[in-house]
Amino acid sequence: MRRILVTGGAGFIGSHLCERLVRDGHDVVCLDNYFTGAKSNVEHLLGYPNFEIMRFDVREPIKIEVDQIYNLACPASPVHYQTQPVRTVETSVMGAVNLLRLARETGAIVLQASTSEVYGDAQVQPQDETYYGHVNPIGIRACYDEGKRCAETICFDYHRQYGVRVKVVRIFNTYGPRLAPGDGRVVSNFILQALRNKPITVYGDGSQTRSLCYVDDLVGGLVAMMESPDEVTGPINLGNPGEYTVLELAEKIIAMTGSKSQIEYRELPQDDPQKRRPDITRAAEVLKWRPHIELDIGLARTIGYFRRQFQLELDVA
């Protein structure tokens, strides 16, 4: 049994990670300030003796004895990080510094949840970990993109200068139950619009591509990375290399929900990436990890979740 801190633990990915770690028998401390997370995501864990939750903001220093730290604290949706850009970049950078200082004091391992957004509007396809990216440093997405890039820099500087054990993963688009309904992500947007028979909003002509990894697969990758030898520092891509256009995804969700929705095209947002597909060769070779859950299965589970969670709202609508 290890004592494990999960920051952003009441968020979408964080709550699933907490669930996995509690099930594996670890002593889990979930830390979240509820800016985008929700206590309801982890309330089913509150009765477990090896789970506790703290309301805390990683922009502040923290003192706690732990063996491992999963740092997932940061708004990941454009809806949230473009509304609070300063808070977002502070969470990425100051949060990483505070947790690396904690790791230096306690000897803990830090797993930094970075993002495929460090590649920006990628000019190569697929993206592997050697690609430096194509990011607009002053655009409306930069608070997230550059914040995560800087967090990676700090992790490796603490590793080189102070010997802190670090692991960096770059997470590609992930979906599944507990996606927040209003955070603007493509899967949750399309599912809720389809269930309500509302227009499906596709930005641009829908030819931009996304690779979608089901959350259970992603959590398996996070755990595999944390449990890898110390010399495995990353960065390592975690995602599903299957690639779909946004239009294909919209049409698939309409069909799976039996919706009467029509597709409505809107102007493409600034700096919206046109291609997003991970090269997971390194994850497969080093971690022996690759995703297994097919898109249709994952979407069916996610659609079922939204049907159950929002049935009263949908009935009224």
Short mmCIF file of N, CA and C in Angstrom, two decimals, residues 101-242:
data_model
loop_
_atom_site.label_atom_id
_atom_site.label_comp_id
_atom_site.label_asym_id
_atom_site.label_seq_id
_atom_site.Cartn_x
_atom_site.Cartn_y
_atom_site.Cartn_z
N ARG A 101 8.37 20.81 -5.13
CA ARG A 101 9.00 21.10 -3.84
C ARG A 101 8.58 20.08 -2.79
N LEU A 102 7.30 19.71 -2.80
CA LEU A 102 6.83 18.69 -1.87
C LEU A 102 7.54 17.36 -2.13
N ALA A 103 7.68 17.01 -3.40
CA ALA A 103 8.36 15.77 -3.74
C ALA A 103 9.82 15.79 -3.32
N ARG A 104 10.45 16.95 -3.46
CA ARG A 104 11.85 17.07 -3.03
C ARG A 104 11.99 16.86 -1.53
N GLU A 105 11.01 17.34 -0.78
CA GLU A 105 11.06 17.20 0.68
C GLU A 105 10.72 15.80 1.15
N THR A 106 9.83 15.13 0.45
CA THR A 106 9.33 13.83 0.91
C THR A 106 9.94 12.64 0.19
N GLY A 107 10.60 12.89 -0.95
CA GLY A 107 11.12 11.79 -1.75
C GLY A 107 10.08 11.13 -2.63
N ALA A 108 8.92 11.76 -2.76
CA ALA A 108 7.84 11.19 -3.58
C ALA A 108 8.17 11.29 -5.06
N ILE A 109 7.49 10.46 -5.84
CA ILE A 109 7.54 10.54 -7.30
C ILE A 109 6.41 11.45 -7.77
N VAL A 110 6.70 12.32 -8.73
CA VAL A 110 5.67 13.18 -9.31
C VAL A 110 5.37 12.74 -10.74
N LEU A 111 4.10 12.43 -11.01
CA LEU A 111 3.66 12.23 -12.38
C LEU A 111 2.92 13.48 -12.82
N GLN A 112 3.48 14.16 -13.80
CA GLN A 112 2.88 15.39 -14.32
C GLN A 112 1.99 15.06 -15.51
N ALA A 113 0.70 15.38 -15.39
CA ALA A 113 -0.23 15.17 -16.50
C ALA A 113 -0.10 16.36 -17.44
N SER A 114 0.68 16.16 -18.51
CA SER A 114 0.77 17.17 -19.55
C SER A 114 -0.29 16.86 -20.60
N THR A 115 -0.17 17.41 -21.77
CA THR A 115 -1.26 17.36 -22.73
C THR A 115 -0.75 17.34 -24.15
N SER A 116 -1.57 16.81 -25.04
CA SER A 116 -1.25 16.87 -26.46
C SER A 116 -1.24 18.30 -26.98
N GLU A 117 -1.82 19.23 -26.21
CA GLU A 117 -1.84 20.63 -26.63
C GLU A 117 -0.45 21.25 -26.66
N VAL A 118 0.54 20.59 -26.06
CA VAL A 118 1.91 21.10 -26.17
C VAL A 118 2.38 21.04 -27.62
N TYR A 119 1.72 20.23 -28.46
CA TYR A 119 2.07 20.16 -29.87
C TYR A 119 1.39 21.25 -30.68
N GLY A 120 0.42 21.94 -30.08
CA GLY A 120 -0.27 23.03 -30.76
C GLY A 120 -1.00 22.55 -32.01
N ASP A 121 -1.06 23.41 -33.01
CA ASP A 121 -1.65 23.05 -34.29
C ASP A 121 -0.57 22.33 -35.08
N ALA A 122 -0.45 21.03 -34.82
CA ALA A 122 0.70 20.26 -35.27
C ALA A 122 0.87 20.27 -36.78
N GLN A 123 2.12 20.36 -37.21
CA GLN A 123 2.46 20.33 -38.63
C GLN A 123 2.96 18.97 -39.06
N VAL A 124 3.02 18.01 -38.13
CA VAL A 124 3.39 16.64 -38.46
C VAL A 124 2.28 15.72 -37.96
N GLN A 125 2.16 14.57 -38.62
CA GLN A 125 1.09 13.64 -38.30
C GLN A 125 1.60 12.21 -38.46
N PRO A 126 1.46 11.34 -37.44
CA PRO A 126 1.00 11.63 -36.07
C PRO A 126 2.09 12.34 -35.28
N GLN A 127 1.76 12.75 -34.06
CA GLN A 127 2.73 13.46 -33.23
C GLN A 127 3.47 12.47 -32.32
N ASP A 128 4.80 12.48 -32.41
CA ASP A 128 5.57 11.70 -31.44
C ASP A 128 6.27 12.65 -30.48
N GLU A 129 6.92 12.09 -29.47
CA GLU A 129 7.43 12.89 -28.37
C GLU A 129 8.64 13.75 -28.75
N THR A 130 9.24 13.50 -29.92
CA THR A 130 10.38 14.32 -30.35
C THR A 130 9.94 15.61 -31.03
N TYR A 131 8.65 15.71 -31.36
CA TYR A 131 8.15 16.89 -32.07
C TYR A 131 8.00 18.05 -31.07
N TYR A 132 8.59 19.20 -31.40
CA TYR A 132 8.59 20.34 -30.48
C TYR A 132 7.30 21.14 -30.52
N GLY A 133 6.47 20.92 -31.51
CA GLY A 133 5.17 21.58 -31.52
C GLY A 133 5.12 22.84 -32.36
N HIS A 134 3.89 23.34 -32.52
CA HIS A 134 3.62 24.53 -33.33
C HIS A 134 2.55 25.32 -32.56
N VAL A 135 3.01 26.10 -31.57
CA VAL A 135 2.10 26.75 -30.61
C VAL A 135 2.18 28.26 -30.75
N ASN A 136 1.03 28.90 -30.73
CA ASN A 136 0.96 30.36 -30.70
C ASN A 136 1.11 30.80 -29.23
N PRO A 137 2.25 31.41 -28.85
CA PRO A 137 2.48 31.71 -27.43
C PRO A 137 1.66 32.86 -26.89
N ILE A 138 0.95 33.59 -27.75
CA ILE A 138 0.14 34.73 -27.27
C ILE A 138 -1.34 34.59 -27.67
N GLY A 139 -1.72 33.41 -28.12
CA GLY A 139 -3.10 33.19 -28.52
C GLY A 139 -4.01 32.90 -27.35
N ILE A 140 -5.30 32.71 -27.64
CA ILE A 140 -6.28 32.52 -26.57
C ILE A 140 -6.18 31.14 -25.93
N ARG A 141 -5.45 30.22 -26.55
CA ARG A 141 -5.24 28.89 -25.97
C ARG A 141 -3.90 28.79 -25.24
N ALA A 142 -3.09 29.83 -25.32
CA ALA A 142 -1.71 29.75 -24.83
C ALA A 142 -1.63 29.57 -23.33
N CYS A 143 -2.62 30.09 -22.59
CA CYS A 143 -2.58 29.94 -21.13
C CYS A 143 -2.51 28.47 -20.74
N TYR A 144 -3.18 27.63 -21.51
CA TYR A 144 -3.15 26.18 -21.27
C TYR A 144 -1.95 25.53 -21.95
N ASP A 145 -1.79 25.80 -23.24
CA ASP A 145 -0.71 25.16 -24.00
C ASP A 145 0.66 25.48 -23.41
N GLU A 146 0.93 26.78 -23.24
CA GLU A 146 2.25 27.19 -22.75
C GLU A 146 2.41 26.91 -21.25
N GLY A 147 1.30 26.96 -20.51
CA GLY A 147 1.37 26.60 -19.10
C GLY A 147 1.82 25.17 -18.92
N LYS A 148 1.29 24.27 -19.74
CA LYS A 148 1.68 22.87 -19.66
C LYS A 148 3.10 22.65 -20.16
N ARG A 149 3.49 23.40 -21.19
CA ARG A 149 4.86 23.28 -21.69
C ARG A 149 5.86 23.72 -20.60
N CYS A 150 5.53 24.82 -19.93
CA CYS A 150 6.39 25.30 -18.86
C CYS A 150 6.45 24.31 -17.70
N ALA A 151 5.31 23.69 -17.38
CA ALA A 151 5.29 22.69 -16.31
C ALA A 151 6.22 21.52 -16.64
N GLU A 152 6.24 21.11 -17.90
CA GLU A 152 7.18 20.06 -18.29
C GLU A 152 8.62 20.51 -18.06
N THR A 153 8.93 21.74 -18.45
CA THR A 153 10.27 22.28 -18.27
C THR A 153 10.68 22.23 -16.80
N ILE A 154 9.79 22.69 -15.93
CA ILE A 154 10.09 22.73 -14.49
C ILE A 154 10.33 21.32 -13.96
N CYS A 155 9.52 20.36 -14.41
CA CYS A 155 9.71 18.98 -13.95
C CYS A 155 11.11 18.48 -14.27
N PHE A 156 11.55 18.68 -15.49
CA PHE A 156 12.86 18.16 -15.87
C PHE A 156 14.00 18.96 -15.24
N ASP A 157 13.77 20.25 -14.98
CA ASP A 157 14.79 21.03 -14.27
C ASP A 157 14.94 20.57 -12.82
N TYR A 158 13.82 20.28 -12.15
CA TYR A 158 13.89 19.74 -10.78
C TYR A 158 14.55 18.35 -10.78
N HIS A 159 14.30 17.60 -11.82
CA HIS A 159 14.92 16.28 -11.93
C HIS A 159 16.43 16.40 -12.09
N ARG A 160 16.86 17.28 -12.99
CA ARG A 160 18.29 17.43 -13.25
C ARG A 160 19.02 18.12 -12.11
N GLN A 161 18.43 19.17 -11.54
CA GLN A 161 19.13 19.96 -10.54
C GLN A 161 19.04 19.36 -9.14
N TYR A 162 17.88 18.77 -8.79
CA TYR A 162 17.67 18.30 -7.43
C TYR A 162 17.47 16.80 -7.31
N GLY A 163 17.43 16.11 -8.44
CA GLY A 163 17.26 14.66 -8.38
C GLY A 163 15.84 14.21 -8.06
N VAL A 164 14.86 15.09 -8.20
CA VAL A 164 13.46 14.71 -7.95
C VAL A 164 13.03 13.69 -9.01
N ARG A 165 12.36 12.66 -8.57
CA ARG A 165 11.87 11.64 -9.48
C ARG A 165 10.60 12.14 -10.18
N VAL A 166 10.66 12.25 -11.49
CA VAL A 166 9.53 12.80 -12.25
C VAL A 166 9.16 11.87 -13.40
N LYS A 167 7.90 11.98 -13.79
CA LYS A 167 7.38 11.26 -14.94
C LYS A 167 6.38 12.17 -15.64
N VAL A 168 6.53 12.35 -16.93
CA VAL A 168 5.66 13.26 -17.68
C VAL A 168 4.92 12.47 -18.76
N VAL A 169 3.59 12.60 -18.75
CA VAL A 169 2.77 11.99 -19.80
C VAL A 169 2.03 13.09 -20.54
N ARG A 170 1.86 12.92 -21.83
CA ARG A 170 1.09 13.85 -22.65
C ARG A 170 -0.23 13.19 -23.03
N ILE A 171 -1.30 13.68 -22.43
CA ILE A 171 -2.61 13.06 -22.58
C ILE A 171 -3.33 13.64 -23.79
N PHE A 172 -3.78 12.74 -24.67
CA PHE A 172 -4.58 13.14 -25.82
C PHE A 172 -6.07 13.06 -25.45
N ASN A 173 -6.93 13.48 -26.36
CA ASN A 173 -8.36 13.57 -26.08
C ASN A 173 -8.88 12.30 -25.39
N THR A 174 -9.52 12.51 -24.25
CA THR A 174 -10.06 11.40 -23.46
C THR A 174 -11.54 11.65 -23.22
N TYR A 175 -12.32 10.59 -23.18
CA TYR A 175 -13.76 10.74 -22.99
C TYR A 175 -14.28 9.60 -22.12
N GLY A 176 -15.52 9.75 -21.65
CA GLY A 176 -16.14 8.70 -20.85
C GLY A 176 -17.09 9.30 -19.83
N PRO A 177 -17.66 8.47 -18.96
CA PRO A 177 -18.54 8.96 -17.91
C PRO A 177 -17.85 10.01 -17.03
N ARG A 178 -18.65 10.95 -16.55
CA ARG A 178 -18.23 12.07 -15.70
C ARG A 178 -17.63 13.23 -16.46
N LEU A 179 -17.63 13.18 -17.78
CA LEU A 179 -17.32 14.40 -18.52
C LEU A 179 -18.31 15.48 -18.08
N ALA A 180 -17.81 16.68 -17.80
CA ALA A 180 -18.70 17.77 -17.41
C ALA A 180 -19.55 18.18 -18.60
N PRO A 181 -20.85 18.36 -18.40
CA PRO A 181 -21.74 18.62 -19.53
C PRO A 181 -21.53 19.97 -20.21
N GLY A 182 -20.98 20.94 -19.51
CA GLY A 182 -20.88 22.28 -20.09
C GLY A 182 -19.48 22.73 -20.39
N ASP A 183 -18.54 21.78 -20.53
CA ASP A 183 -17.15 22.22 -20.68
C ASP A 183 -16.70 22.33 -22.13
N GLY A 184 -17.61 22.12 -23.07
CA GLY A 184 -17.29 22.38 -24.47
C GLY A 184 -16.50 21.30 -25.17
N ARG A 185 -16.32 20.14 -24.56
CA ARG A 185 -15.58 19.08 -25.23
C ARG A 185 -16.46 18.42 -26.27
N VAL A 186 -15.83 17.94 -27.33
CA VAL A 186 -16.59 17.52 -28.49
C VAL A 186 -17.53 16.36 -28.18
N VAL A 187 -17.10 15.38 -27.40
CA VAL A 187 -17.94 14.20 -27.14
C VAL A 187 -19.15 14.57 -26.30
N SER A 188 -18.93 15.26 -25.19
CA SER A 188 -20.06 15.63 -24.32
C SER A 188 -21.00 16.60 -25.03
N ASN A 189 -20.45 17.55 -25.78
CA ASN A 189 -21.28 18.48 -26.55
C ASN A 189 -22.21 17.73 -27.50
N PHE A 190 -21.61 16.85 -28.30
CA PHE A 190 -22.40 16.15 -29.31
C PHE A 190 -23.45 15.23 -28.68
N ILE A 191 -23.07 14.53 -27.62
CA ILE A 191 -24.02 13.60 -26.99
C ILE A 191 -25.22 14.34 -26.42
N LEU A 192 -24.97 15.41 -25.68
CA LEU A 192 -26.08 16.15 -25.08
C LEU A 192 -26.95 16.82 -26.15
N GLN A 193 -26.33 17.37 -27.17
CA GLN A 193 -27.11 17.97 -28.25
C GLN A 193 -27.97 16.91 -28.95
N ALA A 194 -27.39 15.73 -29.15
CA ALA A 194 -28.14 14.67 -29.82
C ALA A 194 -29.29 14.16 -28.95
N LEU A 195 -29.05 13.97 -27.66
CA LEU A 195 -30.11 13.47 -26.78
C LEU A 195 -31.26 14.47 -26.67
N ARG A 196 -30.95 15.73 -26.85
CA ARG A 196 -31.99 16.77 -26.76
C ARG A 196 -32.57 17.12 -28.14
N ASN A 197 -32.10 16.40 -29.17
CA ASN A 197 -32.54 16.68 -30.55
C ASN A 197 -32.27 18.13 -30.96
N LYS A 198 -31.18 18.68 -30.40
CA LYS A 198 -30.75 20.03 -30.76
C LYS A 198 -29.74 19.97 -31.91
N PRO A 199 -29.51 21.07 -32.61
CA PRO A 199 -28.50 21.06 -33.67
C PRO A 199 -27.13 20.65 -33.14
N ILE A 200 -26.42 19.83 -33.88
CA ILE A 200 -25.05 19.43 -33.54
C ILE A 200 -24.12 20.49 -34.10
N THR A 201 -23.42 21.20 -33.23
CA THR A 201 -22.58 22.31 -33.66
C THR A 201 -21.19 21.80 -34.04
N VAL A 202 -20.90 21.87 -35.33
CA VAL A 202 -19.60 21.48 -35.86
C VAL A 202 -18.87 22.75 -36.30
N TYR A 203 -17.65 22.93 -35.77
CA TYR A 203 -16.89 24.14 -36.10
C TYR A 203 -16.03 23.90 -37.32
N GLY A 204 -16.00 24.88 -38.23
CA GLY A 204 -15.33 24.69 -39.50
C GLY A 204 -16.16 23.76 -40.38
N ASP A 205 -15.47 23.01 -41.25
CA ASP A 205 -16.20 22.09 -42.12
C ASP A 205 -16.25 20.67 -41.55
N GLY A 206 -15.70 20.50 -40.33
CA GLY A 206 -15.73 19.19 -39.68
C GLY A 206 -14.64 18.25 -40.14
N SER A 207 -13.71 18.72 -40.95
CA SER A 207 -12.65 17.84 -41.46
C SER A 207 -11.49 17.70 -40.48
N GLN A 208 -11.45 18.56 -39.44
CA GLN A 208 -10.39 18.42 -38.44
C GLN A 208 -10.55 17.09 -37.72
N THR A 209 -9.43 16.49 -37.33
CA THR A 209 -9.48 15.14 -36.76
C THR A 209 -9.18 15.15 -35.27
N ARG A 210 -9.71 14.13 -34.61
CA ARG A 210 -9.45 13.91 -33.19
C ARG A 210 -9.22 12.41 -32.96
N SER A 211 -8.41 12.10 -31.98
CA SER A 211 -8.20 10.73 -31.55
C SER A 211 -8.74 10.62 -30.13
N LEU A 212 -9.62 9.67 -29.90
CA LEU A 212 -10.38 9.62 -28.65
C LEU A 212 -10.06 8.36 -27.87
N CYS A 213 -9.57 8.55 -26.64
CA CYS A 213 -9.19 7.45 -25.76
C CYS A 213 -10.21 7.33 -24.63
N TYR A 214 -10.73 6.13 -24.41
CA TYR A 214 -11.68 5.94 -23.31
C TYR A 214 -10.95 6.05 -21.98
N VAL A 215 -11.61 6.62 -20.99
CA VAL A 215 -10.95 7.00 -19.74
C VAL A 215 -10.34 5.81 -19.01
N ASP A 216 -10.96 4.64 -19.05
CA ASP A 216 -10.39 3.48 -18.35
C ASP A 216 -9.04 3.10 -18.94
N ASP A 217 -8.93 3.17 -20.27
CA ASP A 217 -7.64 2.91 -20.91
C ASP A 217 -6.60 3.94 -20.47
N LEU A 218 -7.00 5.20 -20.44
CA LEU A 218 -6.08 6.27 -20.07
C LEU A 218 -5.56 6.08 -18.65
N VAL A 219 -6.46 5.76 -17.73
CA VAL A 219 -6.06 5.55 -16.33
C VAL A 219 -5.05 4.39 -16.24
N GLY A 220 -5.26 3.35 -17.01
CA GLY A 220 -4.30 2.26 -17.04
C GLY A 220 -2.93 2.72 -17.47
N GLY A 221 -2.87 3.65 -18.42
CA GLY A 221 -1.60 4.20 -18.86
C GLY A 221 -0.93 5.04 -17.79
N LEU A 222 -1.73 5.83 -17.06
CA LEU A 222 -1.17 6.63 -15.98
C LEU A 222 -0.52 5.75 -14.91
N VAL A 223 -1.22 4.71 -14.51
CA VAL A 223 -0.70 3.81 -13.48
C VAL A 223 0.55 3.09 -13.99
N ALA A 224 0.53 2.64 -15.24
CA ALA A 224 1.69 1.97 -15.80
C ALA A 224 2.90 2.89 -15.81
N MET A 225 2.70 4.16 -16.12
CA MET A 225 3.80 5.12 -16.12
C MET A 225 4.34 5.33 -14.71
N MET A 226 3.44 5.50 -13.74
CA MET A 226 3.90 5.70 -12.36
C MET A 226 4.68 4.50 -11.84
N GLU A 227 4.28 3.30 -12.22
CA GLU A 227 4.92 2.09 -11.71
C GLU A 227 6.15 1.69 -12.52
N SER A 228 6.49 2.44 -13.57
CA SER A 228 7.66 2.12 -14.38
C SER A 228 8.94 2.48 -13.62
N PRO A 229 10.09 1.95 -14.03
CA PRO A 229 11.35 2.27 -13.36
C PRO A 229 11.65 3.77 -13.35
N ASP A 230 12.44 4.21 -12.37
CA ASP A 230 12.73 5.64 -12.20
C ASP A 230 13.34 6.27 -13.45
N GLU A 231 14.10 5.48 -14.21
CA GLU A 231 14.75 6.06 -15.39
C GLU A 231 13.75 6.38 -16.50
N VAL A 232 12.53 5.88 -16.39
CA VAL A 232 11.50 6.21 -17.37
C VAL A 232 10.85 7.52 -16.94
N THR A 233 11.35 8.62 -17.49
CA THR A 233 10.85 9.94 -17.10
C THR A 233 9.89 10.53 -18.12
N GLY A 234 9.90 10.02 -19.34
CA GLY A 234 9.06 10.60 -20.37
C GLY A 234 9.77 11.76 -21.05
N PRO A 235 8.99 12.59 -21.75
CA PRO A 235 7.54 12.50 -21.91
C PRO A 235 7.10 11.31 -22.75
N ILE A 236 5.92 10.79 -22.42
CA ILE A 236 5.32 9.68 -23.16
C ILE A 236 3.89 10.03 -23.51
N ASN A 237 3.53 9.84 -24.78
CA ASN A 237 2.16 10.07 -25.22
C ASN A 237 1.23 8.98 -24.70
N LEU A 238 0.05 9.39 -24.22
CA LEU A 238 -1.00 8.45 -23.87
C LEU A 238 -2.27 8.86 -24.61
N GLY A 239 -2.76 8.01 -25.45
CA GLY A 239 -3.96 8.30 -26.22
C GLY A 239 -4.26 7.15 -27.15
N ASN A 240 -5.35 7.28 -27.87
CA ASN A 240 -5.75 6.26 -28.83
C ASN A 240 -5.39 6.73 -30.23
N PRO A 241 -4.60 5.97 -30.98
CA PRO A 241 -4.18 6.43 -32.30
C PRO A 241 -5.26 6.37 -33.38
N GLY A 242 -6.42 5.81 -33.05
CA GLY A 242 -7.53 5.84 -34.00
C GLY A 242 -7.94 7.28 -34.28
#
